[in-house]
PDB file of C-alpha atoms in Angstrom:
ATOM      1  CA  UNK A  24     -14.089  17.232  -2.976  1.00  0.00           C
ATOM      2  CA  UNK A  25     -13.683  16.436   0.568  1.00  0.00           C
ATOM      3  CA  UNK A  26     -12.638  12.736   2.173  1.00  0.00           C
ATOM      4  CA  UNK A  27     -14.441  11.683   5.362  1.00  0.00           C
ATOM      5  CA  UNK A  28     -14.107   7.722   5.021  1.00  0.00           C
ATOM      6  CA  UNK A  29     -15.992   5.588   4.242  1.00  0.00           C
ATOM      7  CA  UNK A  30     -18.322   2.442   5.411  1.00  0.00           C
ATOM      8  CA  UNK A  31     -15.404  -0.253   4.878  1.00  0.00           C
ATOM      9  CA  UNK A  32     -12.625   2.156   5.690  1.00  0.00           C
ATOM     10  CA  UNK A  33     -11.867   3.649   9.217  1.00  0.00           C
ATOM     11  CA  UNK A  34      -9.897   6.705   8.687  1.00  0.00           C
ATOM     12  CA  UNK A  35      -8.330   8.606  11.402  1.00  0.00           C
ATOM     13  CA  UNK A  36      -8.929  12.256  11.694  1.00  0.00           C
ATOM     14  CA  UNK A  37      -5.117  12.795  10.729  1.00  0.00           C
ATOM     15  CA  UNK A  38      -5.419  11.209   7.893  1.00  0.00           C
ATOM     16  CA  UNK A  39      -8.056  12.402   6.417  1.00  0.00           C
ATOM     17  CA  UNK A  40      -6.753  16.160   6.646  1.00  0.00           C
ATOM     18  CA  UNK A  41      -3.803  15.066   5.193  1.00  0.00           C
ATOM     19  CA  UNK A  42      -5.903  13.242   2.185  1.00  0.00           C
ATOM     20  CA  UNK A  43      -7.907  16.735   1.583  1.00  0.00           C
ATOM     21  CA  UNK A  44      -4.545  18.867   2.108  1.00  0.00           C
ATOM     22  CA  UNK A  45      -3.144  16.961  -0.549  1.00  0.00           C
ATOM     23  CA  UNK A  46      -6.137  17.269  -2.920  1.00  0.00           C
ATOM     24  CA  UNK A  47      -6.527  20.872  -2.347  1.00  0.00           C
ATOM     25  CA  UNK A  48      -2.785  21.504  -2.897  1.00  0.00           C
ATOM     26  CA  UNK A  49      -2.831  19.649  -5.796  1.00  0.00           C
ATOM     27  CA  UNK A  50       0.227  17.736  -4.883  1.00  0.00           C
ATOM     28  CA  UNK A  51       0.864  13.603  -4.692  1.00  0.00           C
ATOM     29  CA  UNK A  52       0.202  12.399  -0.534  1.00  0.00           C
ATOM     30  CA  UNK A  53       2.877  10.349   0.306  1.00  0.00           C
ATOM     31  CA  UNK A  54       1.776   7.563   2.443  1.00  0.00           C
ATOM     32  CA  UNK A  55       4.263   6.150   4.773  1.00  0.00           C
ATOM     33  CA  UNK A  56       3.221   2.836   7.687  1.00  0.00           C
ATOM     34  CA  UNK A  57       3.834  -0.780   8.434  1.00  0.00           C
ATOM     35  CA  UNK A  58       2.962  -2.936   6.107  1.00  0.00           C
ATOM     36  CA  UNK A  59      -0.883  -4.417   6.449  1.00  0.00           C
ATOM     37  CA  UNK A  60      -2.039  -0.841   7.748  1.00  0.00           C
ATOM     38  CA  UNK A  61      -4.363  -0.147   4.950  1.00  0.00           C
ATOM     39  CA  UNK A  62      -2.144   2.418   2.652  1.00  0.00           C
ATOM     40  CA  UNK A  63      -2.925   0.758  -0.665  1.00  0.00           C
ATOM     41  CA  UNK A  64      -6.665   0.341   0.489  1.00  0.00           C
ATOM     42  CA  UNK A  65      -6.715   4.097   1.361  1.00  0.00           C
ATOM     43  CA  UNK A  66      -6.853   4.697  -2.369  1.00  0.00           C
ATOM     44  CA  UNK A  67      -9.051   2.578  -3.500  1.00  0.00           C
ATOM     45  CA  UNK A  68     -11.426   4.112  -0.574  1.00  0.00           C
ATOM     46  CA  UNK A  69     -10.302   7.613  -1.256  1.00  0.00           C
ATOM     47  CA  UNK A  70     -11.182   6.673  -5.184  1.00  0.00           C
ATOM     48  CA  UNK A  71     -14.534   5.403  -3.936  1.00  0.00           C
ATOM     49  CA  UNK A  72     -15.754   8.662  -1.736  1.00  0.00           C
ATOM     50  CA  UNK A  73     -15.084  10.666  -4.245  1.00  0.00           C
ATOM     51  CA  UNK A  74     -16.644   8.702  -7.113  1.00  0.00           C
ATOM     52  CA  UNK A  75     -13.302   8.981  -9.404  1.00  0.00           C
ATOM     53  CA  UNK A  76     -11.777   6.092 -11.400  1.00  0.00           C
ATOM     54  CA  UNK A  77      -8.708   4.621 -10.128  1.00  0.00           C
ATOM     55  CA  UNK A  78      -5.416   3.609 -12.250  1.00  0.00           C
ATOM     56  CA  UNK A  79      -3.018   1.796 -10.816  1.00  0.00           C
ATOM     57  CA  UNK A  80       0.532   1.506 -10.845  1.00  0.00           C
ATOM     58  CA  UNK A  81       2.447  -1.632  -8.544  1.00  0.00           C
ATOM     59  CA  UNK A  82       6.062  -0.892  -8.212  1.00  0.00           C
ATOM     60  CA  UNK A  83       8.237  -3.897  -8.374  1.00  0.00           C
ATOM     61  CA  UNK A  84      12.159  -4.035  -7.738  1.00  0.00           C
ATOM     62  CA  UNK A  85      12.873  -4.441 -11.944  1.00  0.00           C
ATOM     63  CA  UNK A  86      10.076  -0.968 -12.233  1.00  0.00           C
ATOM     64  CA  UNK A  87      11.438   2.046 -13.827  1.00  0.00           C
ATOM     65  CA  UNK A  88      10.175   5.311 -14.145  1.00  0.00           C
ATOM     66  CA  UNK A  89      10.198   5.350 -17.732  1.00  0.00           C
ATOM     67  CA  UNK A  90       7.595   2.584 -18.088  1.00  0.00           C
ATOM     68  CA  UNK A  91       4.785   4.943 -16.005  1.00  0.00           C
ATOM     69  CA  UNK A  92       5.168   7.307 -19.103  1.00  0.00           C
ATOM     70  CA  UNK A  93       5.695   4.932 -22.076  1.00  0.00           C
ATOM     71  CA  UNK A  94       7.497   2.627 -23.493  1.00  0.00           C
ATOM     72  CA  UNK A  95       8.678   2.125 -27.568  1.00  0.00           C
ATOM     73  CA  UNK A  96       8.891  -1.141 -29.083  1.00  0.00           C
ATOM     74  CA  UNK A  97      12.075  -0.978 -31.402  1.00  0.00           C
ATOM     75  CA  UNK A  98      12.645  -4.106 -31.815  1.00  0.00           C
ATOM     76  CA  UNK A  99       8.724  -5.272 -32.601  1.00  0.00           C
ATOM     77  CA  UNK A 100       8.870  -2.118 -35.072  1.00  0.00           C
ATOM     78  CA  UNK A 101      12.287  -3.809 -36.797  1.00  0.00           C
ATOM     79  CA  UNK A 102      10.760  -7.085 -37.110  1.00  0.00           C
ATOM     80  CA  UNK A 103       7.276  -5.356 -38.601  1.00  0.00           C
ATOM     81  CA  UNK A 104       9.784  -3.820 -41.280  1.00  0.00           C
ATOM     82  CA  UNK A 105      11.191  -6.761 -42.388  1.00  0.00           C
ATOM     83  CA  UNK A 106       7.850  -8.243 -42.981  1.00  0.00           C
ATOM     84  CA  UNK A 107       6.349  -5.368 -45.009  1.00  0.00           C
ATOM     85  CA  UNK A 108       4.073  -4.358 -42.458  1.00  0.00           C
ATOM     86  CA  UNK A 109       2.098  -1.395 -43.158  1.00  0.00           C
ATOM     87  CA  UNK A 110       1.788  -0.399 -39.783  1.00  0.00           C
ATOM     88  CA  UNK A 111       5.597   0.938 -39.324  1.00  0.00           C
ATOM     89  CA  UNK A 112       4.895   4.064 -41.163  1.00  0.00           C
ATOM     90  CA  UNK A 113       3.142   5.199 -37.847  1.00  0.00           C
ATOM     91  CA  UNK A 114       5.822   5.248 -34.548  1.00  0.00           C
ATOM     92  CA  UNK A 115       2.487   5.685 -32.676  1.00  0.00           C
ATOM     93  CA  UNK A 116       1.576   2.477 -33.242  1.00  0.00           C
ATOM     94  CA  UNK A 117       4.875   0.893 -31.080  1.00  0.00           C
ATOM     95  CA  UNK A 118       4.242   2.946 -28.024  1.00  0.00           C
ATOM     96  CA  UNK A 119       2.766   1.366 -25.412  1.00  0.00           C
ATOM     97  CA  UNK A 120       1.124   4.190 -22.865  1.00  0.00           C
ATOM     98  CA  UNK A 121       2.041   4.079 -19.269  1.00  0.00           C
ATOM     99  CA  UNK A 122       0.085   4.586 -16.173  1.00  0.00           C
ATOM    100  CA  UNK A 123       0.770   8.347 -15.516  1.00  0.00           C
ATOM    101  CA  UNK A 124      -0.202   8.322 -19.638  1.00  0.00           C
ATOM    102  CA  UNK A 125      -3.129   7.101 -19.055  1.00  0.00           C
ATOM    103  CA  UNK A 126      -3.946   9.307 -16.179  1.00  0.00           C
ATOM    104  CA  UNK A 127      -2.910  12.527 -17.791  1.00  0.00           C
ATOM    105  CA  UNK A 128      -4.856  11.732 -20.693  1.00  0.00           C
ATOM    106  CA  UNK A 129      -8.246  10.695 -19.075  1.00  0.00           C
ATOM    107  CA  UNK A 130     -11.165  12.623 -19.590  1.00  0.00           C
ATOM    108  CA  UNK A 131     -12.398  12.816 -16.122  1.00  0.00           C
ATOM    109  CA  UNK A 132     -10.141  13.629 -12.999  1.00  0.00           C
ATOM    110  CA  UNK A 133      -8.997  10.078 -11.772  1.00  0.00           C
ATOM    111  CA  UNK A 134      -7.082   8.831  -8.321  1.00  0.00           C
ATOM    112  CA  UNK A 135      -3.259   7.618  -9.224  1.00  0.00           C
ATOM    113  CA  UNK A 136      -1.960   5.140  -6.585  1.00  0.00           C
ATOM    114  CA  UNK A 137       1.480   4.632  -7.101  1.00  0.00           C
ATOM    115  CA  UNK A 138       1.898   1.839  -4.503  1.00  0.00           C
ATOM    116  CA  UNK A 139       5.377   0.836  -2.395  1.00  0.00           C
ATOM    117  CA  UNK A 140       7.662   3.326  -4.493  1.00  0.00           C
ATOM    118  CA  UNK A 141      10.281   1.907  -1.952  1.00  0.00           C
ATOM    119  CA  UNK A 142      10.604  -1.219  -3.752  1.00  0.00           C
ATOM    120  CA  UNK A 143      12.216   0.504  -7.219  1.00  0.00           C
ATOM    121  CA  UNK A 144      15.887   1.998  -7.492  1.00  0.00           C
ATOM    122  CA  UNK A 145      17.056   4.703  -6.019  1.00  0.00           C
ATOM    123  CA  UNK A 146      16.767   7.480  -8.663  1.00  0.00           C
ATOM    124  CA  UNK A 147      13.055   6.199  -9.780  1.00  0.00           C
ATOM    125  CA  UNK A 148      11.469   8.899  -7.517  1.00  0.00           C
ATOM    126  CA  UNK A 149      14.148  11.220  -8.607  1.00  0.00           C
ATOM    127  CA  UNK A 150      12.814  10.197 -12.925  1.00  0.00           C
ATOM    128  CA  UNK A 151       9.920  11.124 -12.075  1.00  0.00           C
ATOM    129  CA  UNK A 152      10.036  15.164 -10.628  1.00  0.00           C
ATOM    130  CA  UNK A 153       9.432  17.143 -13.042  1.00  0.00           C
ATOM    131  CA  UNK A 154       6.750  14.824 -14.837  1.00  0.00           C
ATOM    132  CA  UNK A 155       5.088  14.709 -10.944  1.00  0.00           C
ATOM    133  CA  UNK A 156       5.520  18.556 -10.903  1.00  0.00           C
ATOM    134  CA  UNK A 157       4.688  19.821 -14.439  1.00  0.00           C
ATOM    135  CA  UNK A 158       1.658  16.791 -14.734  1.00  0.00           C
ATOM    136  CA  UNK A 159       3.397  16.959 -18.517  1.00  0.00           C
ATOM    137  CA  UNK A 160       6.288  14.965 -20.814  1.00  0.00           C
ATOM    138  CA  UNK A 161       7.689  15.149 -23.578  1.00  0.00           C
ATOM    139  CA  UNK A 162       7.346  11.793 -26.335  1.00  0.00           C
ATOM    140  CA  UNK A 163      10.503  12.111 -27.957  1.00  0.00           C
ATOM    141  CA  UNK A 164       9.633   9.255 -30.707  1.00  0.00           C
ATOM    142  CA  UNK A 165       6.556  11.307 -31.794  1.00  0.00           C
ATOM    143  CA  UNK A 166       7.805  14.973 -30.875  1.00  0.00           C
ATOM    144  CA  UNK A 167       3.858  15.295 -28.970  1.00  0.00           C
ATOM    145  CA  UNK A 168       3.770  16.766 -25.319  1.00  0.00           C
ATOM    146  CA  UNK A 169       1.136  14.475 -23.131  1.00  0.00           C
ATOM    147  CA  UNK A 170      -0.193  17.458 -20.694  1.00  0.00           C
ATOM    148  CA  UNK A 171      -2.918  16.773 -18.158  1.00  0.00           C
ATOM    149  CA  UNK A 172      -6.473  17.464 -18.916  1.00  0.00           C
ATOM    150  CA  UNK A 173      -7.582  17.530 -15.179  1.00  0.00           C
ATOM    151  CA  UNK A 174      -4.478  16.949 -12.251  1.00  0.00           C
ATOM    152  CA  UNK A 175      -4.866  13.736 -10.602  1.00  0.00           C
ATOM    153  CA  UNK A 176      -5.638  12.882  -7.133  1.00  0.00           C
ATOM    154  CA  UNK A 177      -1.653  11.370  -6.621  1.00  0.00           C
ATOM    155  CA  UNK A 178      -1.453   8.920  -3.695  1.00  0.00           C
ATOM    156  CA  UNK A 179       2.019   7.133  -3.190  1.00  0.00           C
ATOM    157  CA  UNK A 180       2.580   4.478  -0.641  1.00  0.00           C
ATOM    158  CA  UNK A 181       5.893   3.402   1.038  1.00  0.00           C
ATOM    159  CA  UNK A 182       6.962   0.587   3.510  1.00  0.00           C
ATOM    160  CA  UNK A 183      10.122   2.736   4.514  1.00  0.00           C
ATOM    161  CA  UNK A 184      12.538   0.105   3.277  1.00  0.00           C
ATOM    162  CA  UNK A 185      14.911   2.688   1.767  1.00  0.00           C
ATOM    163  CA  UNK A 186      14.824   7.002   1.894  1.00  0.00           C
ATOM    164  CA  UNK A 187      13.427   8.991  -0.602  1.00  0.00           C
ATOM    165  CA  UNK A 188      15.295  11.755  -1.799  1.00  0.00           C
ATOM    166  CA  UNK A 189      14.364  15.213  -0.687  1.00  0.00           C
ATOM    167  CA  UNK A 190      13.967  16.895  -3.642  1.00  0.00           C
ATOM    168  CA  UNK A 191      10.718  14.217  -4.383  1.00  0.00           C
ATOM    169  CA  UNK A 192       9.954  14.767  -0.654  1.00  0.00           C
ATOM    170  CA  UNK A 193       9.492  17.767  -1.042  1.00  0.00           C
ATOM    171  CA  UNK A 194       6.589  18.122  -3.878  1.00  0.00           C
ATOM    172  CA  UNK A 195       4.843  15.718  -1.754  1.00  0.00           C
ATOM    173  CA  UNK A 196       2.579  16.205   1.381  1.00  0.00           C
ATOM    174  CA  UNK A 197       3.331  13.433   3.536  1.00  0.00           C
ATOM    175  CA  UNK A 198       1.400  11.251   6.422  1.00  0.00           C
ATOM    176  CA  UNK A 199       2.650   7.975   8.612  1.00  0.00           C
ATOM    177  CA  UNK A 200      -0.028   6.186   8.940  1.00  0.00           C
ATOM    178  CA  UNK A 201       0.261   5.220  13.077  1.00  0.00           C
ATOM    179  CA  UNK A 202      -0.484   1.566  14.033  1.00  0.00           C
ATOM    180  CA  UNK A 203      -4.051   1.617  15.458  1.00  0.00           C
ATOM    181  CA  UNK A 204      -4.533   2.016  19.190  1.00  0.00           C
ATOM    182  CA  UNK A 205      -7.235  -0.438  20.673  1.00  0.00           C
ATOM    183  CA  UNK A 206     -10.506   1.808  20.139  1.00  0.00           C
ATOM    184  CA  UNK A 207      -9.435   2.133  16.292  1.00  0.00           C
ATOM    185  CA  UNK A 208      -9.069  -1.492  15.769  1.00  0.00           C
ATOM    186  CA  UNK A 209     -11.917  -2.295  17.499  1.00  0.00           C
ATOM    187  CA  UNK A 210     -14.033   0.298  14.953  1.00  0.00           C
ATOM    188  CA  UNK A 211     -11.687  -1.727  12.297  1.00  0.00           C
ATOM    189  CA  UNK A 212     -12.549  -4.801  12.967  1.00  0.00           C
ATOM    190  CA  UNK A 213     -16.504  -3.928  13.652  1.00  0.00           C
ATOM    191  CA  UNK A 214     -16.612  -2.809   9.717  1.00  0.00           C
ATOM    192  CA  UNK A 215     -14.945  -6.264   8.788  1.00  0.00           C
ATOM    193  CA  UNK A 216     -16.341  -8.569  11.863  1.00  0.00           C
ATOM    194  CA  UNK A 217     -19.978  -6.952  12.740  1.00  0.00           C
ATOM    195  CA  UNK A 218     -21.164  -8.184  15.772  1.00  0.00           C
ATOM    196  CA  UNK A 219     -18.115  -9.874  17.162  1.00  0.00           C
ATOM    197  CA  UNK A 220     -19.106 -10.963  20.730  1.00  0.00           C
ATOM    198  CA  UNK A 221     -17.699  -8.606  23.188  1.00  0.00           C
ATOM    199  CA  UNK A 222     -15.945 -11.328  25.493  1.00  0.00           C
ATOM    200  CA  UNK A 223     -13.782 -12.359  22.295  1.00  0.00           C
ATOM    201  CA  UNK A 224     -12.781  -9.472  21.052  1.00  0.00           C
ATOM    202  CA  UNK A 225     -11.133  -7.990  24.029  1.00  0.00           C
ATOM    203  CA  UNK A 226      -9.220 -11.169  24.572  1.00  0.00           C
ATOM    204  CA  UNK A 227      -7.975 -11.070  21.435  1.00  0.00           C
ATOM    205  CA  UNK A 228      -7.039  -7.943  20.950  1.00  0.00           C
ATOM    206  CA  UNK A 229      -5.412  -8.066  24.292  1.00  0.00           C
ATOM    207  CA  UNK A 230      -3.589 -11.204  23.426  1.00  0.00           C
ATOM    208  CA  UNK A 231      -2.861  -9.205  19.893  1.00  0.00           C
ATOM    209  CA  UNK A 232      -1.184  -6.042  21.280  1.00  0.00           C
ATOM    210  CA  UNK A 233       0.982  -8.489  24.180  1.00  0.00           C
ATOM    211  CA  UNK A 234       2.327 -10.093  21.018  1.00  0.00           C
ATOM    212  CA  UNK A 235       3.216  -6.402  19.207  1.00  0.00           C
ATOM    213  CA  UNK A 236       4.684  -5.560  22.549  1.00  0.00           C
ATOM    214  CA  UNK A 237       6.970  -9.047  23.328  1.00  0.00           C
ATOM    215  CA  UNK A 238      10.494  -8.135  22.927  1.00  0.00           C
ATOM    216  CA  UNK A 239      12.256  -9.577  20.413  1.00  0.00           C
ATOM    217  CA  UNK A 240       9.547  -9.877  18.387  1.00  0.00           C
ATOM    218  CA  UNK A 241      11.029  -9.908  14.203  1.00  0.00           C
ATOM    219  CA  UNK A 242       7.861  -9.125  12.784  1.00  0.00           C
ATOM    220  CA  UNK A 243       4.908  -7.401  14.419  1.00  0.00           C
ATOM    221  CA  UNK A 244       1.674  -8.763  13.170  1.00  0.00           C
ATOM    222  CA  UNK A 245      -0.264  -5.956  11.489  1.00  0.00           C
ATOM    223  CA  UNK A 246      -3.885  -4.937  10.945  1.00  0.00           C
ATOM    224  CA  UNK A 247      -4.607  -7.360   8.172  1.00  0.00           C
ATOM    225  CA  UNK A 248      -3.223 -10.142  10.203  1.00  0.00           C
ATOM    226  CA  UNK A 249      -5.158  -9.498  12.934  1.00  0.00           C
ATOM    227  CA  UNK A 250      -8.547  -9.837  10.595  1.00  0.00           C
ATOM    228  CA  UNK A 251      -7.079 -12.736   9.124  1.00  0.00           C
ATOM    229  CA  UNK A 252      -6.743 -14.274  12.730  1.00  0.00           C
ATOM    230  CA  UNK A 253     -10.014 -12.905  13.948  1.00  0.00           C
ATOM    231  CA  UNK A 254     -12.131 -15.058  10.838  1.00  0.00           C
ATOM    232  CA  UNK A 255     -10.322 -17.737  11.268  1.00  0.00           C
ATOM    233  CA  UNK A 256     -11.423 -17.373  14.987  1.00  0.00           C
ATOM    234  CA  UNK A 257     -14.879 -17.191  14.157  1.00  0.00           C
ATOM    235  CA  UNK A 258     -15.100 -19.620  11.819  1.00  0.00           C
ATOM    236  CA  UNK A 259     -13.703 -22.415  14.207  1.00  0.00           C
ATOM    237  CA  UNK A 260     -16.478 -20.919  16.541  1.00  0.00           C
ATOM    238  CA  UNK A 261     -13.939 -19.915  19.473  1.00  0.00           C
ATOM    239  CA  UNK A 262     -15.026 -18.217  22.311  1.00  0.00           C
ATOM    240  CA  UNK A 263     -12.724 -16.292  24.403  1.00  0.00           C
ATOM    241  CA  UNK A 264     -12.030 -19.318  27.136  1.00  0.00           C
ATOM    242  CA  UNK A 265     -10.645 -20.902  24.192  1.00  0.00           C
ATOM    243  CA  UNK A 266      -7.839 -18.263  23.735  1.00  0.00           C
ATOM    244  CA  UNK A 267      -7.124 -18.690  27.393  1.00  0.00           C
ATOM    245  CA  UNK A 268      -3.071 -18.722  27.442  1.00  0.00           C
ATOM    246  CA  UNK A 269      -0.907 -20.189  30.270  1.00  0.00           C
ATOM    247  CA  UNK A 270       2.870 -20.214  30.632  1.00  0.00           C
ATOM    248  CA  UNK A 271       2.901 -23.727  29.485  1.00  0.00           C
ATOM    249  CA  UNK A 272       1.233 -22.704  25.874  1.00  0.00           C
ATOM    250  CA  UNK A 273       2.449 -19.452  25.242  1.00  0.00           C
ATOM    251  CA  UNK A 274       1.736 -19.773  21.472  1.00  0.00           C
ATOM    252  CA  UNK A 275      -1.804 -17.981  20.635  1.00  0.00           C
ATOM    253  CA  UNK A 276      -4.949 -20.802  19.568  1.00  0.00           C
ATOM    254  CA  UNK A 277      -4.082 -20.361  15.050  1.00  0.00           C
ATOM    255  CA  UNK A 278      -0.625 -18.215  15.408  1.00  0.00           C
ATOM    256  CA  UNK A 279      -0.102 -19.167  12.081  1.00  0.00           C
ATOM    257  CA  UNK A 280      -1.915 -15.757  11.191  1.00  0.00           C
ATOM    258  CA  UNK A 281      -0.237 -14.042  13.183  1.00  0.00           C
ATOM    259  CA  UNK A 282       3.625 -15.014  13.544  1.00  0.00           C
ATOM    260  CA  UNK A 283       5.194 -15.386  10.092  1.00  0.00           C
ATOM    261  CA  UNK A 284       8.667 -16.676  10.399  1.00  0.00           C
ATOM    262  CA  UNK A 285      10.374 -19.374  12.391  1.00  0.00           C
ATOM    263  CA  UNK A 286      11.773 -17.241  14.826  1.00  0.00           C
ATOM    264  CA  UNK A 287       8.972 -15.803  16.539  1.00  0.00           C
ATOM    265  CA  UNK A 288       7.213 -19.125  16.879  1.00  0.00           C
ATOM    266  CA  UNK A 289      10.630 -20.358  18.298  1.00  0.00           C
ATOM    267  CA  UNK A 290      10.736 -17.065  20.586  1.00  0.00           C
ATOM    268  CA  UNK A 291       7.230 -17.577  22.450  1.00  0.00           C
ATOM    269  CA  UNK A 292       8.238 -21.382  23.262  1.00  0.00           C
ATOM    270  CA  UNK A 293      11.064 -20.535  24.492  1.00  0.00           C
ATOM    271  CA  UNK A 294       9.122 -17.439  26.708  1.00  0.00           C
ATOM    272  CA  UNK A 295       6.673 -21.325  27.474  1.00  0.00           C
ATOM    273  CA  UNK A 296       9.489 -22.915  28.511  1.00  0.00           C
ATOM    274  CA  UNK A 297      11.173 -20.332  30.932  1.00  0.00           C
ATOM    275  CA  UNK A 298       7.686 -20.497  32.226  1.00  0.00           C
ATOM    276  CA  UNK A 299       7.580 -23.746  32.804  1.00  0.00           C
ATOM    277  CA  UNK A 300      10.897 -23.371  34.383  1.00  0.00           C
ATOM    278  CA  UNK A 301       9.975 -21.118  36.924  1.00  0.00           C
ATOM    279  CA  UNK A 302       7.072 -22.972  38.445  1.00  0.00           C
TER     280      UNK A 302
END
């Protein structure tokens, strides 16, 4: 099983050693970047080359690591006992299987994304190591074992918001996923945008990397942003005159896509106005 990318994905050739280092060690690939640089789209793609289903499990703040193995309904269980229900002689039928159940237990090997682990507490990775490590757990309400039938493909994605402990670091092989120099984004954007005209594109991917690179800047726009900005371009039929910026109008033609809070917009009219100033 070897990943090479696909049509709609432009991988790197880092990261696709570290996706088939990963699968041949048989450990998760921990998959650090900026946000909008195509992490939680690597697994889908990965899922796709290699023609395996893909399960997956989106970590919120309120996530814990419990619910990726199972979770037991007490309380609907009580209430089903009170009524005379038939169906509380059977604990199996109150547990509700998790996503790293559901991967363990399917019948064909199957690509796990568990996406922005960085969003859930602290200890979650830490719940989570010896399950990860031993692909096996223990149902405590049943006294079963879940054990995999074939390992899953593990991919975990991270926006760096807080540090994962080392002990999880360690069972993991890890890759940053670098922002995209120019030539990248331009193969990027050819698999999204065919046929872009060649005047446009280097304007705005010129005017795209100046705005990465003003200082100051809150919040760089990333790869998905740039898309966004790029259809929106086409669709109003621009050409690359249109994009033309002078110190008077420092703002890109649709920044909308591109600058997300108040403070950037407010930080390239003030760069317009000290401009203006200087004439």
């Amino acid at each position: 099983m070897k990943f090479q990318g696909t049509d709609a994905y432009v991988a790197t050739e880092d990261l696709t050693v570290a996706v088939n280092a990963a699968v041949t060690l048989e450990r998760p690939l921990l998959v650090k970047g900026e946000p909008g640089t195509g992490k939680t789209e690597l697994a889908k793609q990965v899922a796709s080359a290699l023609g395996l289903e893909m399960i997956e499990w989106n970590i919120k703040s309120t996530t814990k690591a419990q619910q990726g193995l199972y979770e037991y309904d007490a309380v609907s269980r009580l209430r089903d006992s009170q009524l005379g229900d038939e169906r509380v002689h059977d604990v199996k039928n109150y547990i509700k299987k998790g996503k790293l159940w559901q991967a363990f237990e399917a019948d064909k090997k199957v690509v796990l994304l568990i996406d922005e682990i960085d969003k859930a507490d602290i200890e979650f990775p830490n719940d989570l190591l010896q399950e990860l490590d031993k692909m096996a757990f223990h149902v405590y309400e049943t006294g079963e074992t879940v054990t995999a039938k074939h390992r899953p493909v593990i991919i975990i994605t991270s926006n760096n918001e807080k540090e994962l402990p080392d002990a999880f670091l360690r069972r993991c092989f890890f890759h940053y996923i670098s922002f995209p120099d120019a030539d990248t984004m331009r193969k990027i954007v050819e698999v999204h945008h065919p046929g872009v005209k060649e005047q446009l594109l280097t304007t705005a991917l010129t005017q795209f990397y100046e705005i990465r690179e003003t200082r100051g800047l809150k919040k760089k726009p990333s790869t998905s942003e740039v898309l966004d900005w790029l259809k929106l371009l086409l669709a109003e039929d621009l050409d690359a005159e249109d994009l033309r910026r002078d110190g008077a109008n420092a703002l890109p033609k649709l920044h909308g896509a591109l600058l997300k809070n108040e403070q950037d917009v407010h930080l390239f009219e003030r760069l317009a106005f000290m401009a203006r100033g200087q004439r």
